[in-house]
Tab-separated table of N, CA and C in Angstrom:
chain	number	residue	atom	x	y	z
U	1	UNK	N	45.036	153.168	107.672
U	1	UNK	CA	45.508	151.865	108.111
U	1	UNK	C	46.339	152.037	109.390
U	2	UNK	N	46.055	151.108	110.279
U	2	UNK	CA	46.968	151.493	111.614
U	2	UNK	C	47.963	150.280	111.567
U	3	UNK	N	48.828	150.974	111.803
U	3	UNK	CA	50.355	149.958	111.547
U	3	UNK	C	51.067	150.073	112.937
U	4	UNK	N	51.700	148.897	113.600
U	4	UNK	CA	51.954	148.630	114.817
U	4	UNK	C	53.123	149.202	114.730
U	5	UNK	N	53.634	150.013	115.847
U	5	UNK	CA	54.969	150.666	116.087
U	5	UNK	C	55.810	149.583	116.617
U	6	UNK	N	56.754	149.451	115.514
U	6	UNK	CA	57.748	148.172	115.771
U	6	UNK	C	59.183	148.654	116.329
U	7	UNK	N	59.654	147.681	116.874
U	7	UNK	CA	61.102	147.925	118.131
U	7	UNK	C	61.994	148.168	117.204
U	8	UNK	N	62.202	149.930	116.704
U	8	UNK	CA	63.609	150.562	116.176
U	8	UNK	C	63.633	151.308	116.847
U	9	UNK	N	64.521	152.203	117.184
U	9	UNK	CA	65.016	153.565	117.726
U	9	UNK	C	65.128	154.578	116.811
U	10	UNK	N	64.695	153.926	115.646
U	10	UNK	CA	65.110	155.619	114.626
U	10	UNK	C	63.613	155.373	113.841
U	11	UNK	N	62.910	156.091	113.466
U	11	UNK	CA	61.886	156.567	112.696
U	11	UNK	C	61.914	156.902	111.057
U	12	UNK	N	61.862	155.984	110.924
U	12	UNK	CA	62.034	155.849	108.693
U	12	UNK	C	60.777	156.972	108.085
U	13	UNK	N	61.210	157.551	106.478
U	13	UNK	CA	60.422	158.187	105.996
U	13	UNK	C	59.830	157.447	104.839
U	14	UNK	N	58.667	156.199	105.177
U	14	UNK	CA	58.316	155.539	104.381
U	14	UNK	C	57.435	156.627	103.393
U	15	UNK	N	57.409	155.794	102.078
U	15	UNK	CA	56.252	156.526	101.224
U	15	UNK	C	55.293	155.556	101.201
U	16	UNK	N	53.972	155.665	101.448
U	16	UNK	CA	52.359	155.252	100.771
U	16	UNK	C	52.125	155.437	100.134
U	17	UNK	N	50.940	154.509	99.288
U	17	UNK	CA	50.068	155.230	98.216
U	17	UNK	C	48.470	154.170	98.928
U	18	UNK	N	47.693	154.382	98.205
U	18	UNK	CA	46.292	153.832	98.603
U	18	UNK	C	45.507	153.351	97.218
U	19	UNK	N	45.658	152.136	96.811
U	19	UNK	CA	44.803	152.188	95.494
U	19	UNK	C	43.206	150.936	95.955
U	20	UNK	N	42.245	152.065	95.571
U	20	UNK	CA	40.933	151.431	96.406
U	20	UNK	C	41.202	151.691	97.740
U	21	UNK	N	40.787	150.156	98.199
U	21	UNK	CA	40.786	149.734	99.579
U	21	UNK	C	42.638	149.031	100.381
U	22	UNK	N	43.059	149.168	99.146
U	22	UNK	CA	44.524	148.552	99.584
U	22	UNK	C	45.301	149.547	99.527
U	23	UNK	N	46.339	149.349	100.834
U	23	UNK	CA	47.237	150.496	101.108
U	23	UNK	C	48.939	149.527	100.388
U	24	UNK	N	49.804	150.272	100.022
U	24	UNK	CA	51.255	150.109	99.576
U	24	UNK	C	52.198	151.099	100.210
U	25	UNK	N	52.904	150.201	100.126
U	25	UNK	CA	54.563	150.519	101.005
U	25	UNK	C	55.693	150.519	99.748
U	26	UNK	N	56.292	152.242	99.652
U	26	UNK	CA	57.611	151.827	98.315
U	26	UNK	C	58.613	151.316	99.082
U	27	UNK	N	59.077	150.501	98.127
U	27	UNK	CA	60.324	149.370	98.217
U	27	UNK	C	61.599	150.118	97.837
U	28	UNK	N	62.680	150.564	98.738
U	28	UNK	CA	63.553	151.491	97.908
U	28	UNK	C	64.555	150.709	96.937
U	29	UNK	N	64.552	149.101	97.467
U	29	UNK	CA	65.357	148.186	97.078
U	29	UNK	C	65.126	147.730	95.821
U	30	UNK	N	63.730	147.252	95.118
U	30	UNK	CA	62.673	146.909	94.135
U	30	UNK	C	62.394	148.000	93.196
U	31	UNK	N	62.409	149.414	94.050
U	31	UNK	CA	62.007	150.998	93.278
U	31	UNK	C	60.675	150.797	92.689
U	32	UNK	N	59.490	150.448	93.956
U	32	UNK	CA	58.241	149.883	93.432
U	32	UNK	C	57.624	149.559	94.733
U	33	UNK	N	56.095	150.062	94.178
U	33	UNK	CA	55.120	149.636	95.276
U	33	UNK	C	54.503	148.802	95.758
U	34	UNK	N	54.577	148.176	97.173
U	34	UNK	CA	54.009	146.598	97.082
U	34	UNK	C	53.262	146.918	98.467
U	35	UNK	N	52.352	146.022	97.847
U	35	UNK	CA	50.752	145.300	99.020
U	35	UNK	C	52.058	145.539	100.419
U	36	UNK	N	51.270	146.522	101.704
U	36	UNK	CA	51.820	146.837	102.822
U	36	UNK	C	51.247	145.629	103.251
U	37	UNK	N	51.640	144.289	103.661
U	37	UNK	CA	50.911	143.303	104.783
U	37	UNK	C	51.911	143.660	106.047
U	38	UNK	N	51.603	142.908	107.379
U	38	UNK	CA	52.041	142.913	108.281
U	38	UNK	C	53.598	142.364	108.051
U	39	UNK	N	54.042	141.659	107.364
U	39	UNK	CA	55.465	141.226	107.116
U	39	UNK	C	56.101	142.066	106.051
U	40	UNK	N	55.565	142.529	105.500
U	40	UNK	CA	56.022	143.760	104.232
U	40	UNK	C	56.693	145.142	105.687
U	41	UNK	N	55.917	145.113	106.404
U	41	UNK	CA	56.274	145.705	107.278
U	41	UNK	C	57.558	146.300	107.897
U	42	UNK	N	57.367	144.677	108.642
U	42	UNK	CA	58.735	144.537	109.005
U	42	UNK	C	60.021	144.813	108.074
U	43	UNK	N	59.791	143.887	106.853
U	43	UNK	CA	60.951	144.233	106.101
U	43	UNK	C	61.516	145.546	105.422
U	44	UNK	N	60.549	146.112	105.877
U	44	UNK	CA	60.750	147.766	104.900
U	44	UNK	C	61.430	148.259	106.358
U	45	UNK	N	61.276	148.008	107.508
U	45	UNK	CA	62.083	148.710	108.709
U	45	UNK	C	63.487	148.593	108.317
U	46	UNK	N	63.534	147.325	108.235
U	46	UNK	CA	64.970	146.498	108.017
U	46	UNK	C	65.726	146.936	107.088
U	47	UNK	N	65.093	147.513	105.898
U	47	UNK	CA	65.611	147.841	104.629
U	47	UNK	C	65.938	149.411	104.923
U	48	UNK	N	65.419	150.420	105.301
U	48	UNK	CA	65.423	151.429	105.595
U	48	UNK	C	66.703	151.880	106.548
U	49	UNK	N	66.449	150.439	107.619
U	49	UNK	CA	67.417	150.457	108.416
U	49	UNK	C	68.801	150.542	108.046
U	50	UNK	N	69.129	149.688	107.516
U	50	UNK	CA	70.229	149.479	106.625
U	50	UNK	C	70.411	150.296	105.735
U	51	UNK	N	69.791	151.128	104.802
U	51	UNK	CA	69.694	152.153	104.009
U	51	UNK	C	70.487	153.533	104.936
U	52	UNK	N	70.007	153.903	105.726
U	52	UNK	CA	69.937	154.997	106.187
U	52	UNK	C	70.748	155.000	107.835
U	53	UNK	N	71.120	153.909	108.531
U	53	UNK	CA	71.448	153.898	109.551
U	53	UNK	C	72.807	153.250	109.673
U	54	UNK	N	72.631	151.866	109.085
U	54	UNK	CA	74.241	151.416	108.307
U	54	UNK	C	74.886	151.683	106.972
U	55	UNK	N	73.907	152.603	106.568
U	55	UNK	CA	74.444	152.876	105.506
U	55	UNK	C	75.360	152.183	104.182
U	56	UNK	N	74.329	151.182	103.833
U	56	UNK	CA	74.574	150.555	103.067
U	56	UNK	C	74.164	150.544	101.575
U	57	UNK	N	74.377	150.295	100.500
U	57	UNK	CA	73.755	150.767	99.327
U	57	UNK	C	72.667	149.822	98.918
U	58	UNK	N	71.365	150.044	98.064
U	58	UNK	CA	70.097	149.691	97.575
U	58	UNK	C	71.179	148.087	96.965
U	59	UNK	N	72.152	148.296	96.417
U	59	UNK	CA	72.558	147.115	95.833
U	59	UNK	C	73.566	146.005	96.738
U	60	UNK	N	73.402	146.784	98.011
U	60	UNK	CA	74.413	145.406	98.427
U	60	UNK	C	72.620	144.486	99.638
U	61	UNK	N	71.381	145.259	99.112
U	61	UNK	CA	70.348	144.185	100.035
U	61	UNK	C	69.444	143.630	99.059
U	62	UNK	N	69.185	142.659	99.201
U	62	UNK	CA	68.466	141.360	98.022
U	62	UNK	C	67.364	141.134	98.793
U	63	UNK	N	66.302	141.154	98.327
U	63	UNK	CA	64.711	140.965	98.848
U	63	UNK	C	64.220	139.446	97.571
U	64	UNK	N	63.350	138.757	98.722
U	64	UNK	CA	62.441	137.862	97.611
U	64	UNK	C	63.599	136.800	97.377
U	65	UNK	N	64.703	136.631	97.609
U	65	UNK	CA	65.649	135.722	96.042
U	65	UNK	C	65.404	134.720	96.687
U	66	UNK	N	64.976	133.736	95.657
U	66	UNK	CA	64.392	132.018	95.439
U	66	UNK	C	65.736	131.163	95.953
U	67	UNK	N	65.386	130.452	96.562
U	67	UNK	CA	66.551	129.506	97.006
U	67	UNK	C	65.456	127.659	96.709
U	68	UNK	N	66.278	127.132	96.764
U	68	UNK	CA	66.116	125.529	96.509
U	68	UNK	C	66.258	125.046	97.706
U	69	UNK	N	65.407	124.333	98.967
U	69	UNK	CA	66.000	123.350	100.040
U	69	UNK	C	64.745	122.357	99.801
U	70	UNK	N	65.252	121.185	100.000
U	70	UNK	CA	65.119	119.847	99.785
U	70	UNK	C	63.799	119.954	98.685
U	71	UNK	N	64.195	119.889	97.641
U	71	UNK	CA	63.489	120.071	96.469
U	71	UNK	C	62.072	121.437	96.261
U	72	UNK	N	62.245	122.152	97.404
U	72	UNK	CA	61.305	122.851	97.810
U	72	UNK	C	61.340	124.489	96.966
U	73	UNK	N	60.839	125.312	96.480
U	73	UNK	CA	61.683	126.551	95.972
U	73	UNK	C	60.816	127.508	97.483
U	74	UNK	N	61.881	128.284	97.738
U	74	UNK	CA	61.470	129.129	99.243
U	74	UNK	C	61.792	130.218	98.534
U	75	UNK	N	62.061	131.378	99.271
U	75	UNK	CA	61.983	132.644	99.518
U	75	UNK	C	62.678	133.280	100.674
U	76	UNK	N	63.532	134.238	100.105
U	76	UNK	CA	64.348	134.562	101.629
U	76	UNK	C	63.702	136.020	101.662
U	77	UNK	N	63.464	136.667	102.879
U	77	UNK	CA	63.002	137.678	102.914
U	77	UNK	C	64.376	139.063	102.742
U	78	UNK	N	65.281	138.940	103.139
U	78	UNK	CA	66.043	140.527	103.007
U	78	UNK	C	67.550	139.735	102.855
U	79	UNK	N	68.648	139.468	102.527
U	79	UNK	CA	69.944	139.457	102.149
U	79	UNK	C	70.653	140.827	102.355
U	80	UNK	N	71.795	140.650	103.272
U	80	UNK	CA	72.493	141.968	103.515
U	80	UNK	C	73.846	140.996	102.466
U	81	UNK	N	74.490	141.867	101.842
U	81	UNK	CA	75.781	141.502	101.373
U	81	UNK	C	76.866	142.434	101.318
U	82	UNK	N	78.179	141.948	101.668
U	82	UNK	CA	79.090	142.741	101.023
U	82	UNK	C	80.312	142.055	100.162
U	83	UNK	N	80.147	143.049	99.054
U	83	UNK	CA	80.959	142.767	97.902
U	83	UNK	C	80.306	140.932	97.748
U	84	UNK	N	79.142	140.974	97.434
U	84	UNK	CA	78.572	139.849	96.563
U	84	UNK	C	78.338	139.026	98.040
U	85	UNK	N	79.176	138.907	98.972
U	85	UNK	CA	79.271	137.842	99.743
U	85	UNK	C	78.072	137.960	100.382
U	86	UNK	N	77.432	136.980	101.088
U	86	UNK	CA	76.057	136.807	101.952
U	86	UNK	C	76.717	136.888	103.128
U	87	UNK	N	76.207	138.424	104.043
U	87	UNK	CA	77.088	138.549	105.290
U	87	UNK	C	76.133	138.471	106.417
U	88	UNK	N	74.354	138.797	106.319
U	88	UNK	CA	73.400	138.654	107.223
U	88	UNK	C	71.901	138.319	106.586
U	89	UNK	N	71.622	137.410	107.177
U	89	UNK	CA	70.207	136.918	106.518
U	89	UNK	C	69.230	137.038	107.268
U	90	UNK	N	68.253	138.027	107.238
U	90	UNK	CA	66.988	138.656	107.831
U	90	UNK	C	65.599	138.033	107.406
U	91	UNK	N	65.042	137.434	108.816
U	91	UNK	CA	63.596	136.420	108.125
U	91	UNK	C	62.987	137.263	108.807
U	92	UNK	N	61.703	137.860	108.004
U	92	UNK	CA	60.626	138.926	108.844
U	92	UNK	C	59.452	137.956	109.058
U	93	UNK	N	58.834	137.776	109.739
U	93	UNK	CA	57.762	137.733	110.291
U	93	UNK	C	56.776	138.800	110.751
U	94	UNK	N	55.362	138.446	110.174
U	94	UNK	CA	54.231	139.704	111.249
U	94	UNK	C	54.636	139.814	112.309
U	95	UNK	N	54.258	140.895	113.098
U	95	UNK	CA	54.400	141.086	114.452
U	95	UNK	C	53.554	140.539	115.282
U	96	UNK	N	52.584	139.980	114.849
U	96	UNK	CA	51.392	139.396	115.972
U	96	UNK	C	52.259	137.188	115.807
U	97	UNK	N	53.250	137.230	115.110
U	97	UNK	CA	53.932	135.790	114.802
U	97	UNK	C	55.055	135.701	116.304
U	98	UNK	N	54.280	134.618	116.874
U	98	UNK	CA	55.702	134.720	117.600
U	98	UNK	C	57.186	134.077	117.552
U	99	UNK	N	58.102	134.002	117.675
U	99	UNK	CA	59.072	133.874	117.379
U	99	UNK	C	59.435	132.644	117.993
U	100	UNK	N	59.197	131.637	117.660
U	100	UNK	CA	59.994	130.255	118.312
U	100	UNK	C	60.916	129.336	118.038
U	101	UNK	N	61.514	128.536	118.551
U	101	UNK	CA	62.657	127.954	118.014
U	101	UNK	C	62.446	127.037	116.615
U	102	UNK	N	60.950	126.824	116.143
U	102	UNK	CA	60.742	126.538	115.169
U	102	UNK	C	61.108	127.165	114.050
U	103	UNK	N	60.476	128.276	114.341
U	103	UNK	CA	61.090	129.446	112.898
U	103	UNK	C	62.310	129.963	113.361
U	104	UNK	N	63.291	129.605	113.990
U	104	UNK	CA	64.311	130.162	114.172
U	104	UNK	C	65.062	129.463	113.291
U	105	UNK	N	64.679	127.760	113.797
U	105	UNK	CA	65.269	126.660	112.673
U	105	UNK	C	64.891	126.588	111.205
U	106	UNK	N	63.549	127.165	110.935
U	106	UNK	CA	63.784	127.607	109.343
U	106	UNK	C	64.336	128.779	108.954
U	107	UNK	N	64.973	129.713	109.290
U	107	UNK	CA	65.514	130.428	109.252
U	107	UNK	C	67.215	129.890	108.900
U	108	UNK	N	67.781	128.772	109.836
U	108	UNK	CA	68.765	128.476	109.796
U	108	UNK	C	68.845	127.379	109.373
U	109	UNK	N	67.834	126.597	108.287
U	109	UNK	CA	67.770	125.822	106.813
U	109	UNK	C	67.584	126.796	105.931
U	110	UNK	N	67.226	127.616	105.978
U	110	UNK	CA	67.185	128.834	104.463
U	110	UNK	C	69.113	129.290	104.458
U	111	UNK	N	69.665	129.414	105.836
U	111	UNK	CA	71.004	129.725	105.694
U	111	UNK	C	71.802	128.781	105.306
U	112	UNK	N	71.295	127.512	105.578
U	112	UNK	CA	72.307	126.266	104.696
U	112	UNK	C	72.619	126.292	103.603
U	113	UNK	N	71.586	127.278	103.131
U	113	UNK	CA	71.961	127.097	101.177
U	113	UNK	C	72.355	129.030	100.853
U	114	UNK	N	72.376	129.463	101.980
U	114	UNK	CA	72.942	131.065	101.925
U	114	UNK	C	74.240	131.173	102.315
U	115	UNK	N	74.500	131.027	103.697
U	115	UNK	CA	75.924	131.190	103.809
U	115	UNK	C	76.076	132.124	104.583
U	116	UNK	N	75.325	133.069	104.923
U	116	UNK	CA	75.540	134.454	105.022
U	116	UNK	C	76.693	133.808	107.479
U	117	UNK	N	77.177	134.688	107.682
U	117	UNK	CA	77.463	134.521	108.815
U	117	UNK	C	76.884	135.095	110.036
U	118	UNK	N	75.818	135.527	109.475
U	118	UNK	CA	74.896	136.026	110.834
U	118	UNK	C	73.379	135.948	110.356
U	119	UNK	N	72.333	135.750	111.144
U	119	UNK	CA	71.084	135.634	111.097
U	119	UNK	C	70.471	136.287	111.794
U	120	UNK	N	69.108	136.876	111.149
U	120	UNK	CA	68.268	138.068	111.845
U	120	UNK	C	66.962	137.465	111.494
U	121	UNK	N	66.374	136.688	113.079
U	121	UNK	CA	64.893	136.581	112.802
U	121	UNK	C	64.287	137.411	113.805
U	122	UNK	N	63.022	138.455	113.262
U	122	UNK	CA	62.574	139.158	113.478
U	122	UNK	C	61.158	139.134	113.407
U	123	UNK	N	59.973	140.273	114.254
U	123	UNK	CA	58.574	140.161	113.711
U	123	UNK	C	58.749	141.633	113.902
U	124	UNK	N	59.698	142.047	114.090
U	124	UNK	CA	59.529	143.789	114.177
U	124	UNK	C	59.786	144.103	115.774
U	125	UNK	N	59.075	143.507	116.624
U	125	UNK	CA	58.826	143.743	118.102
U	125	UNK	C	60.037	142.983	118.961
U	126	UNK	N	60.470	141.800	118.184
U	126	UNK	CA	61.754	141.332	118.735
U	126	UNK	C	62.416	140.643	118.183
U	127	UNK	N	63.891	140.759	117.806
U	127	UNK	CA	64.332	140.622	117.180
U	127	UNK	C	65.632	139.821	117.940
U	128	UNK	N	65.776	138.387	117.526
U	128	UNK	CA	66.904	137.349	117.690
U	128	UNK	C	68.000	137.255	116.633
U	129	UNK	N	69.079	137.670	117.325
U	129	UNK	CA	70.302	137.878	116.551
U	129	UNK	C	71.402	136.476	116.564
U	130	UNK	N	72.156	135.728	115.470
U	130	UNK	CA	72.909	134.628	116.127
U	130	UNK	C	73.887	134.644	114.893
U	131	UNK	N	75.097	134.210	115.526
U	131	UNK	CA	76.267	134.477	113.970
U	131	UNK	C	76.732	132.793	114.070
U	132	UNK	N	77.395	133.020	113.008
U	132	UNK	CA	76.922	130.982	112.996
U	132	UNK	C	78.603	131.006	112.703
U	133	UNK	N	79.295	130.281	114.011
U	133	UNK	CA	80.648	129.899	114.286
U	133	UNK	C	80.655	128.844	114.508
U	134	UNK	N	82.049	127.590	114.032
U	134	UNK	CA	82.139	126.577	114.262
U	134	UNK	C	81.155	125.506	114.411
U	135	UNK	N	79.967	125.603	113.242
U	135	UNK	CA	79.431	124.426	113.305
U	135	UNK	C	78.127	124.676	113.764
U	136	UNK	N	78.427	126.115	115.029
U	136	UNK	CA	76.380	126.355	115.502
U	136	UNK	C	76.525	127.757	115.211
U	137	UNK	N	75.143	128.089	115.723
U	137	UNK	CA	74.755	129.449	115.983
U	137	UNK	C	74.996	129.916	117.591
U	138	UNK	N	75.743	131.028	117.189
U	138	UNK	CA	75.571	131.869	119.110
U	138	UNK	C	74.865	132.714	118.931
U	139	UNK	N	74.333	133.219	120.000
U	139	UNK	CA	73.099	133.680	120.256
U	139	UNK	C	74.062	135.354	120.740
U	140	UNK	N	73.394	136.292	120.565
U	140	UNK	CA	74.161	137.305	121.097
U	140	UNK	C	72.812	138.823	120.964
U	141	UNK	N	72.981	139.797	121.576
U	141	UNK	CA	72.426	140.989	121.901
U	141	UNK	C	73.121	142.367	121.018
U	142	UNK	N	72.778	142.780	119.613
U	142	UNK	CA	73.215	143.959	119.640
U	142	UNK	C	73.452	144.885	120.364
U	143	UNK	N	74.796	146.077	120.230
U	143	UNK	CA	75.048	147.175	121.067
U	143	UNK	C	74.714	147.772	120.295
């Protein structure tokens, strides 16, 4: 399977497996193997990332958790927390998805009912960072 080299600077030691024709990506967060799609992708960077680079523990990142907006049940893709609190909320997208102010704004209706104070929408290849002060989001550039 050829998998697109996505915008990190550090190189993760994912595990595969191959059952049939379908390839899997382990989840270190889940401790379980799931269907590699193009957005599984991304989020395993993210998770890894955080694993191994911020060094954070398997239990302070939440994958999948169901949220409620306007009677709707969604899905948040990655939850960073500390000590319980929702501190960054990561929406992955494929990498061939481009990133527009559309999904930026569902991103920041999934945070209405999260909380978290910073937002990470991503497709792997570029990644928009914004911490949500006084009412909006600012837009800002990791160092």
């Amino acid at each position: 399977m050829e998998l697109p080299k996505l915008n990190f600077q550090e190189t993760f030691d994912f595990k595969f497996k191959k059952d049939k024709d379908k390839f899997f990506i382990y989840d270190l967060v889940r401790k379980t193997y799931l269907l590699l799609t193009p957005e599984e992708w991304v989020r395993q960077h993210w998770i890894h990332y955080y694993l191994t680079v911020k060094s954070y523990s398997t239990s302070a990142l939440i994958t999948e958790k169901k949220i409620v907006l306007n009677g709707l049940t969604k899905r948040i893709d990655l939850l960073v927390t500390e000590k319980t609190e929702p501190i960054i909320l990561i929406e992955c997208k494929a990498p061939q998805i481009k990133l527009t102010e559309k999904t930026f704004e569902q991103t920041a209706r999934y945070n209405s009912i999260i909380g978290a104070k910073e937002i990470i929408l991503t497709n792997g290849l570029q990644h928009i960072n914004a911490y949500y002060e006084e009412g909006q989001y600012q837009f800002y550039r990791p160092q």
